[in-house]
Short mmCIF file of C-alpha atoms and ligand atoms in Angstrom, two decimals:
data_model
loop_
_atom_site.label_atom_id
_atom_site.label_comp_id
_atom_site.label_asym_id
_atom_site.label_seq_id
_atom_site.Cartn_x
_atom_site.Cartn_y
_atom_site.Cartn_z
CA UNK A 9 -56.01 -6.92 -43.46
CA UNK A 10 -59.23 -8.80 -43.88
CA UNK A 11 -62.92 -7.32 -42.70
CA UNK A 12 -62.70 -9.38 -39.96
CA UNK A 13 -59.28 -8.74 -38.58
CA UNK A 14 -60.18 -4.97 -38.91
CA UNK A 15 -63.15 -5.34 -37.36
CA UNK A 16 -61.37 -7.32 -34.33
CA UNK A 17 -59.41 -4.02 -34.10
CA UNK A 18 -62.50 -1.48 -33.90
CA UNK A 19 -64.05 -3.73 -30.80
CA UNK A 20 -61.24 -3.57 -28.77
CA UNK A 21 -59.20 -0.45 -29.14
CA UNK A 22 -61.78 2.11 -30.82
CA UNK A 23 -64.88 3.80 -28.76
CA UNK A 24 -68.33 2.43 -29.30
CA UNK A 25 -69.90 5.56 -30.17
CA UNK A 26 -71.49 4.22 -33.78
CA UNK A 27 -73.05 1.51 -34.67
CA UNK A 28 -71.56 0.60 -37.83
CA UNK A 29 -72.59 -1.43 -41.09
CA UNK A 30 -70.78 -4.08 -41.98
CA UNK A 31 -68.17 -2.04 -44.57
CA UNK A 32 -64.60 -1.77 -44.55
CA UNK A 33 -63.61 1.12 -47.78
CA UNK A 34 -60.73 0.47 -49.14
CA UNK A 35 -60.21 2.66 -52.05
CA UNK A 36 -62.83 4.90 -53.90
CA UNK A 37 -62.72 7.03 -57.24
CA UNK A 38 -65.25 9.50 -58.19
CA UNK A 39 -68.95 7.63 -56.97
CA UNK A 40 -67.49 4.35 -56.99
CA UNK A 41 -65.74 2.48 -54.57
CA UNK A 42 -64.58 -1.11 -52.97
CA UNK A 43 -64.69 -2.95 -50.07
CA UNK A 44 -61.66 -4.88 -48.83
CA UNK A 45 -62.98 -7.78 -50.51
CA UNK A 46 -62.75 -6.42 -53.90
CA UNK A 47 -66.46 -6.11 -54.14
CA UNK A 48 -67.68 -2.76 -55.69
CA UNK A 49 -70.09 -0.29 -54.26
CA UNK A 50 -71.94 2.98 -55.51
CA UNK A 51 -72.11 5.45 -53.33
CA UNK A 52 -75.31 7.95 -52.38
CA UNK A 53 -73.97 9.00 -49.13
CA UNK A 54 -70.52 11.11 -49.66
CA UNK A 55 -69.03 10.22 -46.46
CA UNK A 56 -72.26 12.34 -45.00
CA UNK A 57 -72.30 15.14 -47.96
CA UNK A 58 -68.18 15.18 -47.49
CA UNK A 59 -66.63 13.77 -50.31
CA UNK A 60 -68.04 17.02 -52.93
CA UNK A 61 -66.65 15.43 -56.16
CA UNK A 62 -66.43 11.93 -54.83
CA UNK A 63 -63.76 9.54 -53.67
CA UNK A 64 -60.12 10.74 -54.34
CA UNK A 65 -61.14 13.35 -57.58
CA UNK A 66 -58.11 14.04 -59.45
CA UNK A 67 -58.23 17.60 -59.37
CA UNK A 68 -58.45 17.25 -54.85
CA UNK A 69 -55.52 15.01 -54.78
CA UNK A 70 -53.47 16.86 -57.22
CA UNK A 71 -53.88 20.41 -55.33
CA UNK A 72 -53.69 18.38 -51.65
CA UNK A 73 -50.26 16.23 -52.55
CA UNK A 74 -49.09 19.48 -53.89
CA UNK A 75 -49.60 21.55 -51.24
CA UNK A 76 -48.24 19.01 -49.09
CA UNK A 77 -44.82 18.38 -51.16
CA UNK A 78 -44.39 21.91 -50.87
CA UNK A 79 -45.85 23.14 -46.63
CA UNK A 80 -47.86 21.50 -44.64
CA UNK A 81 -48.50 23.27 -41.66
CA UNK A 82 -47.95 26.50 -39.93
CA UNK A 83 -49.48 28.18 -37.34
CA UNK A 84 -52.54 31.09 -37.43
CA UNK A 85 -49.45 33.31 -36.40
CA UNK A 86 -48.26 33.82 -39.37
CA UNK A 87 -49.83 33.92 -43.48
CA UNK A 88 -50.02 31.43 -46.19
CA UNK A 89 -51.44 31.69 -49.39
CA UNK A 90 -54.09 29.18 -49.88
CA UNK A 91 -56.16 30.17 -46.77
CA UNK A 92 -55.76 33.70 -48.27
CA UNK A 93 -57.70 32.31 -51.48
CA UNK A 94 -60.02 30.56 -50.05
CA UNK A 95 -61.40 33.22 -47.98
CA UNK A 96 -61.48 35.46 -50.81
CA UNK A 97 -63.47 32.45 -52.66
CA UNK A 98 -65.80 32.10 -50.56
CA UNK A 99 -66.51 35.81 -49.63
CA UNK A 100 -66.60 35.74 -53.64
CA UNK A 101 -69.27 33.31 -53.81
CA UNK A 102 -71.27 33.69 -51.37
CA UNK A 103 -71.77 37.29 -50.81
CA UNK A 104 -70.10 37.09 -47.09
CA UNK A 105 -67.43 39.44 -46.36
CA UNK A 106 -64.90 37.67 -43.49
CA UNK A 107 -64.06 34.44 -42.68
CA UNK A 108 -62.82 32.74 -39.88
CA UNK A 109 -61.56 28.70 -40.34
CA UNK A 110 -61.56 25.91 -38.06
CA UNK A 111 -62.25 22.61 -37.96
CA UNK A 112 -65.92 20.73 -38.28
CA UNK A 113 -69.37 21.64 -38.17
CA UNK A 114 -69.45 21.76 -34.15
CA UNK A 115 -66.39 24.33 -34.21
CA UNK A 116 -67.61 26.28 -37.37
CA UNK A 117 -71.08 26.63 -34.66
CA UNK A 118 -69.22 27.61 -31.77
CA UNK A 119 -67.82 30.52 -33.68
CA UNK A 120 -71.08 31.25 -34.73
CA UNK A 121 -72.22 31.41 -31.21
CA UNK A 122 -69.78 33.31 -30.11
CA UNK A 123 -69.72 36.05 -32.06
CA UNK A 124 -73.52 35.97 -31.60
CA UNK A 125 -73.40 35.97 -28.31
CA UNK A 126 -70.02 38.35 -28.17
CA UNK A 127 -72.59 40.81 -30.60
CA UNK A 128 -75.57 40.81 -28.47
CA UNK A 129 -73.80 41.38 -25.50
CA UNK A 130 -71.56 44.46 -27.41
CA UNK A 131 -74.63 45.90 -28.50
CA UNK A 132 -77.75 44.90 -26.40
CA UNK A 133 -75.87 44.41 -22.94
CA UNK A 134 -74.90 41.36 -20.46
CA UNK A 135 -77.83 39.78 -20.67
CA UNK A 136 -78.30 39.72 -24.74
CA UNK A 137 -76.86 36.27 -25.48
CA UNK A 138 -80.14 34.41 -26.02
CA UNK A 139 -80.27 32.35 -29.19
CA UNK A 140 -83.12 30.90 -30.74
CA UNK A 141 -82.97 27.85 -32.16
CA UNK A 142 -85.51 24.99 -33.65
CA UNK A 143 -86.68 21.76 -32.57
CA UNK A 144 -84.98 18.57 -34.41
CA UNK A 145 -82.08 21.00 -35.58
CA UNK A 146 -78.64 19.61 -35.40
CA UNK A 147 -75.55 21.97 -35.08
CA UNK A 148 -73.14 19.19 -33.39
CA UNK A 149 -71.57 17.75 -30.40
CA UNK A 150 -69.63 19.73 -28.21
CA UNK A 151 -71.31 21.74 -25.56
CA UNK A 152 -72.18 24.93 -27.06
CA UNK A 153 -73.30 23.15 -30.73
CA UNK A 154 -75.31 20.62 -28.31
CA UNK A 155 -77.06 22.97 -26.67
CA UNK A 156 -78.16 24.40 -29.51
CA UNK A 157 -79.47 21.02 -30.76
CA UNK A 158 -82.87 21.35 -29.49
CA UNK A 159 -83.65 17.33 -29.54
CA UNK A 160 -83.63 15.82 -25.91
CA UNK A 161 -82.07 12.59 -27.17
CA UNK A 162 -78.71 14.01 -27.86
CA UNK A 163 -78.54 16.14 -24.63
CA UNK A 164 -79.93 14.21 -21.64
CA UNK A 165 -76.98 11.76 -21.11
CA UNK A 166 -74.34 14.86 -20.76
CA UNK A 167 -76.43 17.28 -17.62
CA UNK A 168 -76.83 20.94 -17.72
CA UNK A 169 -76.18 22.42 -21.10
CA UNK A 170 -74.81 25.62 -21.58
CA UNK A 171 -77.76 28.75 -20.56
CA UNK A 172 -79.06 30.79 -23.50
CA UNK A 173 -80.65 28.69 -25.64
CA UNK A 174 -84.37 29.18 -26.43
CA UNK A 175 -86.08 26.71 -28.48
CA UNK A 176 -88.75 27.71 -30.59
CA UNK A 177 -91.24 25.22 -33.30
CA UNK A 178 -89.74 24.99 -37.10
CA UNK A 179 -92.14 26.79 -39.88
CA UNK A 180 -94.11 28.14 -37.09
CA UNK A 181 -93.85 31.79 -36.95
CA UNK A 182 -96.01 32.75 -34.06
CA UNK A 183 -93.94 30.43 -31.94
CA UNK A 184 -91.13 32.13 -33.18
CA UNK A 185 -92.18 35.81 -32.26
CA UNK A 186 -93.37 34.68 -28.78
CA UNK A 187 -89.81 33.93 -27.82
CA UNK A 188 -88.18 36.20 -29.17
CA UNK A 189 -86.93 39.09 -26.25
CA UNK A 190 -84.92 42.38 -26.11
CA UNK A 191 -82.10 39.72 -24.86
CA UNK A 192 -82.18 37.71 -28.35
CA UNK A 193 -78.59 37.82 -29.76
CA UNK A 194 -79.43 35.56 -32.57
CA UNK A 195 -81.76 33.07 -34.34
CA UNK A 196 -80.16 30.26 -35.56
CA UNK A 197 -81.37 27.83 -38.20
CA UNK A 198 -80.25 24.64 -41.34
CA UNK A 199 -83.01 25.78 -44.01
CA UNK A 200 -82.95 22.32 -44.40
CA UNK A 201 -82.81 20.09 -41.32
CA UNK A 202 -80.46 16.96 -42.27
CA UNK A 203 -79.90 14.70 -39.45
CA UNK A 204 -83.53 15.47 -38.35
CA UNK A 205 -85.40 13.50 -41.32
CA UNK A 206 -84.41 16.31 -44.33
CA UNK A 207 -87.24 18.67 -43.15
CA UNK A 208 -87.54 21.73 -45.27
CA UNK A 209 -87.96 25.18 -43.49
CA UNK A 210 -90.63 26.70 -45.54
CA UNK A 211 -89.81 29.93 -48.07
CA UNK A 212 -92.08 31.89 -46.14
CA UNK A 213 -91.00 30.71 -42.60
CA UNK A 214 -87.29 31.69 -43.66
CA UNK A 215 -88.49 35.29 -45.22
CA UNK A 216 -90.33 35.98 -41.84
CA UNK A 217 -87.25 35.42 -39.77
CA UNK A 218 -85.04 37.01 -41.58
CA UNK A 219 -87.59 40.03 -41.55
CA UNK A 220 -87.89 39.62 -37.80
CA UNK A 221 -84.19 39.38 -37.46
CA UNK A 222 -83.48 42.73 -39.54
CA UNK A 223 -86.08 44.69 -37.68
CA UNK A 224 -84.66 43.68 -34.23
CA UNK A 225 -80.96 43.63 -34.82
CA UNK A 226 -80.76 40.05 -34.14
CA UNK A 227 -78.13 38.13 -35.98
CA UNK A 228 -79.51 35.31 -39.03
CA UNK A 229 -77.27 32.57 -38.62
CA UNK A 230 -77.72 29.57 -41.06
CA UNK A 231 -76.09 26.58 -40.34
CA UNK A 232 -75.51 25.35 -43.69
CA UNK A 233 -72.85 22.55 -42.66
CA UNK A 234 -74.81 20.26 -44.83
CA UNK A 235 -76.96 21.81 -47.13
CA UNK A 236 -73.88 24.22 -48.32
CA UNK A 237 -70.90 24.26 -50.49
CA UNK A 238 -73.39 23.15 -53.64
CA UNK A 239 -75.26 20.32 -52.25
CA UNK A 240 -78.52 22.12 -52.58
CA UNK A 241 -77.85 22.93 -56.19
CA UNK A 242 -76.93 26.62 -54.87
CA UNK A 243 -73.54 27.18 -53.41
CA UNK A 244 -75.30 27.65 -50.06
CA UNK A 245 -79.03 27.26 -49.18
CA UNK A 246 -80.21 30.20 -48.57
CA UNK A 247 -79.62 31.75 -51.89
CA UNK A 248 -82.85 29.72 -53.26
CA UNK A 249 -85.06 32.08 -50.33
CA UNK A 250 -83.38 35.48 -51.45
CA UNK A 251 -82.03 35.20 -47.64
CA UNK A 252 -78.73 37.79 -46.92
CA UNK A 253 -77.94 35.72 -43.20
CA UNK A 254 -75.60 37.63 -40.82
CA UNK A 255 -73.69 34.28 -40.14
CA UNK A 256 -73.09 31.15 -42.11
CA UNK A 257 -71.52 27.90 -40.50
CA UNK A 258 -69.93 25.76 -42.94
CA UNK A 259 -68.10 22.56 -43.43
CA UNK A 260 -68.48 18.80 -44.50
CA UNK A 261 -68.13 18.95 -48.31
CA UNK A 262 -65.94 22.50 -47.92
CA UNK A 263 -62.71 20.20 -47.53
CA UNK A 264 -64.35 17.54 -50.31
CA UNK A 265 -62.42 15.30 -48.14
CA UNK A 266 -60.11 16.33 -45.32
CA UNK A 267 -61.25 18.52 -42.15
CA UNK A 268 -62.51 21.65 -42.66
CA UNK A 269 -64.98 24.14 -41.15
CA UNK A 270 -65.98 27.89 -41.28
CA UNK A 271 -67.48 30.58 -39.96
CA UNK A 272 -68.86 32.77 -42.73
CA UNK A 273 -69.34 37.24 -41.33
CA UNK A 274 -72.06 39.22 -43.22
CA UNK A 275 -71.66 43.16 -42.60
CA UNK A 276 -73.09 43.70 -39.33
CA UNK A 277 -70.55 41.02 -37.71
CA UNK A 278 -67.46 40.69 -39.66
CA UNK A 279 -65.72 42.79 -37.07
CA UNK A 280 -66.89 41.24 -34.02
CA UNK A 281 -64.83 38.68 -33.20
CA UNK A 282 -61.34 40.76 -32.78
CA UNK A 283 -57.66 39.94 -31.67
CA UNK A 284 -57.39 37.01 -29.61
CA UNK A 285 -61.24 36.59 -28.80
CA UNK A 286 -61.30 32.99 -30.85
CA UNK A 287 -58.57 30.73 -32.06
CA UNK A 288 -58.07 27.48 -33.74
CA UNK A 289 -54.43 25.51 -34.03
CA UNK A 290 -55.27 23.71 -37.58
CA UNK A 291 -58.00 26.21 -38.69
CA UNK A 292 -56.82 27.00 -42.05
CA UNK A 293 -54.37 24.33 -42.59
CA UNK A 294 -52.90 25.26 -46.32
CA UNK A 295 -53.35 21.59 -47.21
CA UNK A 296 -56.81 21.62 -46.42
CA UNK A 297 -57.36 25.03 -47.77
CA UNK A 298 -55.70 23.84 -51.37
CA UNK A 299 -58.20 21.10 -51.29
CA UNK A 300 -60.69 22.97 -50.34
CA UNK A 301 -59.90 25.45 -53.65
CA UNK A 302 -60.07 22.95 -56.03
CA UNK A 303 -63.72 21.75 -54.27
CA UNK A 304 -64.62 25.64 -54.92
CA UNK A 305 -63.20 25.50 -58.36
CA UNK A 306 -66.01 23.07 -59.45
CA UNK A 307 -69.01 25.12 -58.28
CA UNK A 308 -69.81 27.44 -61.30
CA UNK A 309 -73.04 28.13 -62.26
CA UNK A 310 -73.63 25.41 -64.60
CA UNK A 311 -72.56 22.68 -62.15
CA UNK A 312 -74.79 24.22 -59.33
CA UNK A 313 -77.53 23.86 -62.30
CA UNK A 314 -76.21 20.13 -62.95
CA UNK A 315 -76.62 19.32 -58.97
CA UNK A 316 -80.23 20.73 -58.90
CA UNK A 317 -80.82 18.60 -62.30
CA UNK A 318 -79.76 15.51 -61.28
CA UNK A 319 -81.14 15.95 -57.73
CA UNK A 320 -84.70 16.20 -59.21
CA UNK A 321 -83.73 13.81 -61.59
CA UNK A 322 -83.24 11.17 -58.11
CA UNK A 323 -86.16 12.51 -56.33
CA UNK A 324 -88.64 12.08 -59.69
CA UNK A 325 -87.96 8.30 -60.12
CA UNK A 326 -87.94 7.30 -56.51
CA UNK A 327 -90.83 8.81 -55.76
CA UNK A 328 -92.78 6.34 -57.82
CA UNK A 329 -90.75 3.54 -56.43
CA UNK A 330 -92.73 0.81 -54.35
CA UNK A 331 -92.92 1.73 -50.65
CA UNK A 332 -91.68 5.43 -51.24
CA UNK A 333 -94.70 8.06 -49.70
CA UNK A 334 -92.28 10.59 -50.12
CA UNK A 335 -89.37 12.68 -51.00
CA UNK A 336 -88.24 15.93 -49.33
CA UNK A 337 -85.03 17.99 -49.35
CA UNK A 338 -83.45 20.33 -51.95
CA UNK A 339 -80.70 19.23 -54.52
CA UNK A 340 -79.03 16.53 -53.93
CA UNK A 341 -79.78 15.72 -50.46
CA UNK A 342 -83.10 13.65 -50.33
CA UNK A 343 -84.93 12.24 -47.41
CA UNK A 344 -86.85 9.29 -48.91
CA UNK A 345 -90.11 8.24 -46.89
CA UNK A 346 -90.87 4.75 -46.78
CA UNK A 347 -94.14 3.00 -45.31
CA UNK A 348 -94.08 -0.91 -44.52
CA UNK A 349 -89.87 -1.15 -44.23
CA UNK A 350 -87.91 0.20 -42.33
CA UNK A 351 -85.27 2.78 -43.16
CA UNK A 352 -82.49 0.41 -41.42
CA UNK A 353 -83.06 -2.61 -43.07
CA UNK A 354 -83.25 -0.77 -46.60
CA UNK A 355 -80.22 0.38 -46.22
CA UNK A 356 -78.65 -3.29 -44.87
CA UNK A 357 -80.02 -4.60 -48.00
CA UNK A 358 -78.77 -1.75 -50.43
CA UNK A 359 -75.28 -2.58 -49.04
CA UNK A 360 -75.47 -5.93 -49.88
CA UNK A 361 -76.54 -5.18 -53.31
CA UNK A 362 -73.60 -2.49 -53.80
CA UNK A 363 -75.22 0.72 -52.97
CA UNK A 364 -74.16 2.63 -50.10
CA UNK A 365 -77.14 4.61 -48.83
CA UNK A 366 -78.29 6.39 -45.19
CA UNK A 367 -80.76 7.24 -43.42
CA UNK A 368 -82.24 10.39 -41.46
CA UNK A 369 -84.30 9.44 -38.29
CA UNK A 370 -87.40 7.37 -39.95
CA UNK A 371 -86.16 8.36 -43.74
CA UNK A 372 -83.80 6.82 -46.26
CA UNK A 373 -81.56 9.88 -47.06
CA UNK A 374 -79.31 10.45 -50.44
CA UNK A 375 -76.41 12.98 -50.56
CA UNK A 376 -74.54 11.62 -53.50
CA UNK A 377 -71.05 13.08 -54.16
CA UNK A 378 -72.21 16.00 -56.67
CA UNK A 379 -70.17 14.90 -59.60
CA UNK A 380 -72.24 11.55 -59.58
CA UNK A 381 -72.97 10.96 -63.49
CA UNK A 382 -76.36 9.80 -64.66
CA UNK A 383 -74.89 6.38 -65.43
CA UNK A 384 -74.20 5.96 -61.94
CA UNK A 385 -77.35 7.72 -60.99
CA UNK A 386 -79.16 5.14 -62.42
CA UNK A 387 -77.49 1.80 -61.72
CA UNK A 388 -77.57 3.12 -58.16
CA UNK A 389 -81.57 3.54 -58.50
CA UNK A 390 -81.70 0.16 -59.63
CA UNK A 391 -80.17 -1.13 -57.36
CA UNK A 392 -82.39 0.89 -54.73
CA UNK A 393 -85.82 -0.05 -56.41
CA UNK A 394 -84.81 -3.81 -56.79
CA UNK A 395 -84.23 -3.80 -52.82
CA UNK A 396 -87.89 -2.13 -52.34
CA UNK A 397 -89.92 -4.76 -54.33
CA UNK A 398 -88.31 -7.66 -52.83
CA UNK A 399 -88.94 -6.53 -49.32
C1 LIG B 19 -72.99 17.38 -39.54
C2 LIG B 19 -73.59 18.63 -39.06
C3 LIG B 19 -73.01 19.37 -38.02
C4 LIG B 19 -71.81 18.89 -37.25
O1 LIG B 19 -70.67 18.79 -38.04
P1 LIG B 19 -69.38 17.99 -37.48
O2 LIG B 19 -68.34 18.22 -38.54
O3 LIG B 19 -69.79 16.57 -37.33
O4 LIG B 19 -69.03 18.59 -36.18
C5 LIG B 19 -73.56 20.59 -37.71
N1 LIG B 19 -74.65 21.05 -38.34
C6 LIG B 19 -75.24 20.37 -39.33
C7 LIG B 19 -76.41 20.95 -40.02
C8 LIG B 19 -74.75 19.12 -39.72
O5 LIG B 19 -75.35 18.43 -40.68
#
């Protein structure tokens, strides 16, 4: 099919919820990829910090076709072995000590907030199942993850959210303390706030909650759906701030690829949620779970090390680009400020020129698949910095 015929199809039969730029993918390898029309792209944008080691990595599609030749489903009734190893894995590497597996970044949050909730209320009483959270976070779009979204824009359309949620100002610790009660179950927080611009939390912000948090038995839950699984140039975020949370939420590039979230459990909840208080049909999925190993597989130390390299590497030479005022983030995912464009219309015109880029509220924003090389790296710059000085 041609762009246009598929196109045609999208209009009528699929739901307008996205505004879409004008690319139809057909295949990809590595950072690379092309359009149905054969022309070639570079890609900064990962499917959204998905695609870990790129488009269709040998090592993913060799442990996901084999897992598939060999089982590709069975229910959370019974055992298989890759969901056994990746569990391990990730207890392994991040210091966490359960798991439970689900689905996407909204589901890996509504586990969080359950247990939270399901903790506070255990240990604090009925009324314990307030959770702070922070203005311009984003933990998703079903009801509980939306109501913990503290941005307007996102929740007015869909009436009453769901009660608990306190919203308290980012990096502001006073704000923080005033709202926090004897019925706070949990504070809940990205160290690095993605969708909202890629606004860093502050190092001392994140040391005062988590003091806060430890001194009131309130759960630390960081949402590290996009800053984890190495994007950050740390397998999760919050091992640059010497942070132990209570909770992790995980997902995009955990499944480099296919659908896959999680619900990491420090000490203090691993045993919360219990036999038949949460549940998930494809949580777990051992096709998922094999690609998901072979994601995991790639994060030693060194590559971490590579990630942060090449991430300052990006954020160096566009911030002396023309119209760049800034760059923020961690890693490899950058928010780019620009003054006299607009974010938008940078990225229309990096698409025509073979770059695939995207933006964050007001900022251009890079999450390049991590195994980007620095060939790639830099045609994709120039590509970038030819678009800002003819605009
Ligand atoms: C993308 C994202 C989510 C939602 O993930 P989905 O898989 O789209 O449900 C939640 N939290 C953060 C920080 C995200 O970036």
């Amino acid at each position: 099919m041609n762009f246009t015929e598929i196109t045609a199809l999208y209009d009528e039969y699929i739901c307008g919820t996205y505004s879409r730029f004008p690319l139809a993918v057909e295949r990809g390898k590595g950072a690379r990829c092309t359009d149905v029309n054969g022309k070639e792209y570079i890609d900064f944008s990962a499917g959204i910090g998905v695609n870990s080691l790129g488009f269709s990595s040998d090592a993913w599609v060799e442990a996901v076709t084999g897992q598939a030749q060999k089982l590709n489903h069975v229910s959370n009734l019974y055992y298989t072995e890759p969901q056994a190893l990746l569990a391990k894995k990730l207890c392994d590497k991040s210091g966490m000590k359960k798991v439970f597996f689900c689905n996407s970044g909204a589901e890996a949050n509504e586990g969080a907030i359950k247990a939270a909730r399901k903790y506070g209320i255990d240990r604090k009483g009925a009324q314990a199942y307030e959770i702070i959270t922070l203005d311009k976070s984003f933990h998703g779009r079903t009801f509980g993850a939306l109501s913990a979204t503290a941005q307007p824009v996102f929740q007015e359309p869909f009436g009453p959210m769901l009660p608990g949620f306190v919203y308290a100002a980012p990096n502001d610790i006073s704000d923080l303390k005033a709202k926090v009660s004897a019925n706070t179950c949990a504070i809940m927080l990205e160290s690095v706030q993605g969708e909202s611009g890629v606004l860093n939390l502050n190092e001392a912000y994140l040391q005062a909650v988590a003091e806060i948090c430890g001194e009131q038995d309130i759960l630390l839950i960081l949402d590290e759906v996009q800053t984890g699984i190495g994007r950050t140039g740390k397998f999760f975020s919050y091992m640059h701030f010497g942070l132990t949370p209570d909770i992790v939420s995980a997902a995009k590039g955990i499944g480099g690829g296919l659908p896959l979230g999680a619900v990491l459990f420090g000490e203090k909840a691993k045993d919360v949620l219990g036999p038949g208080t949460h549940g998930t049909t494809y949580g777990g999925n051992p096709i998922v779970c094999a690609g998901s190993l072979a994601v995991l597989e790639q994060m030693t130390d060194g590559f971490m090390l590579e990630v942060a390299e090449k991430g300052a590497a990006i954020a160096e030479q566009v911030s002396t680009m023309p119209h760049v005022t800034g760059v923020s983030g961690l890693g490899m995912m950058l928010g780019i400020s620009v003054e006299g464009i607009d974010a938008p219309t940078v990225v229309s015109h990096c698409l025509e020129k073979g770059l695939i880029v995207l933006t964050a509220k007001e900022k251009v924003r890079f999450l390049p698949p991590l195994t980007i090389t620095m060939e790639e790296i830099k045609t994709g710059l120039d590509i970038f910095e030819s678009v800002l000085k003819e605009v």
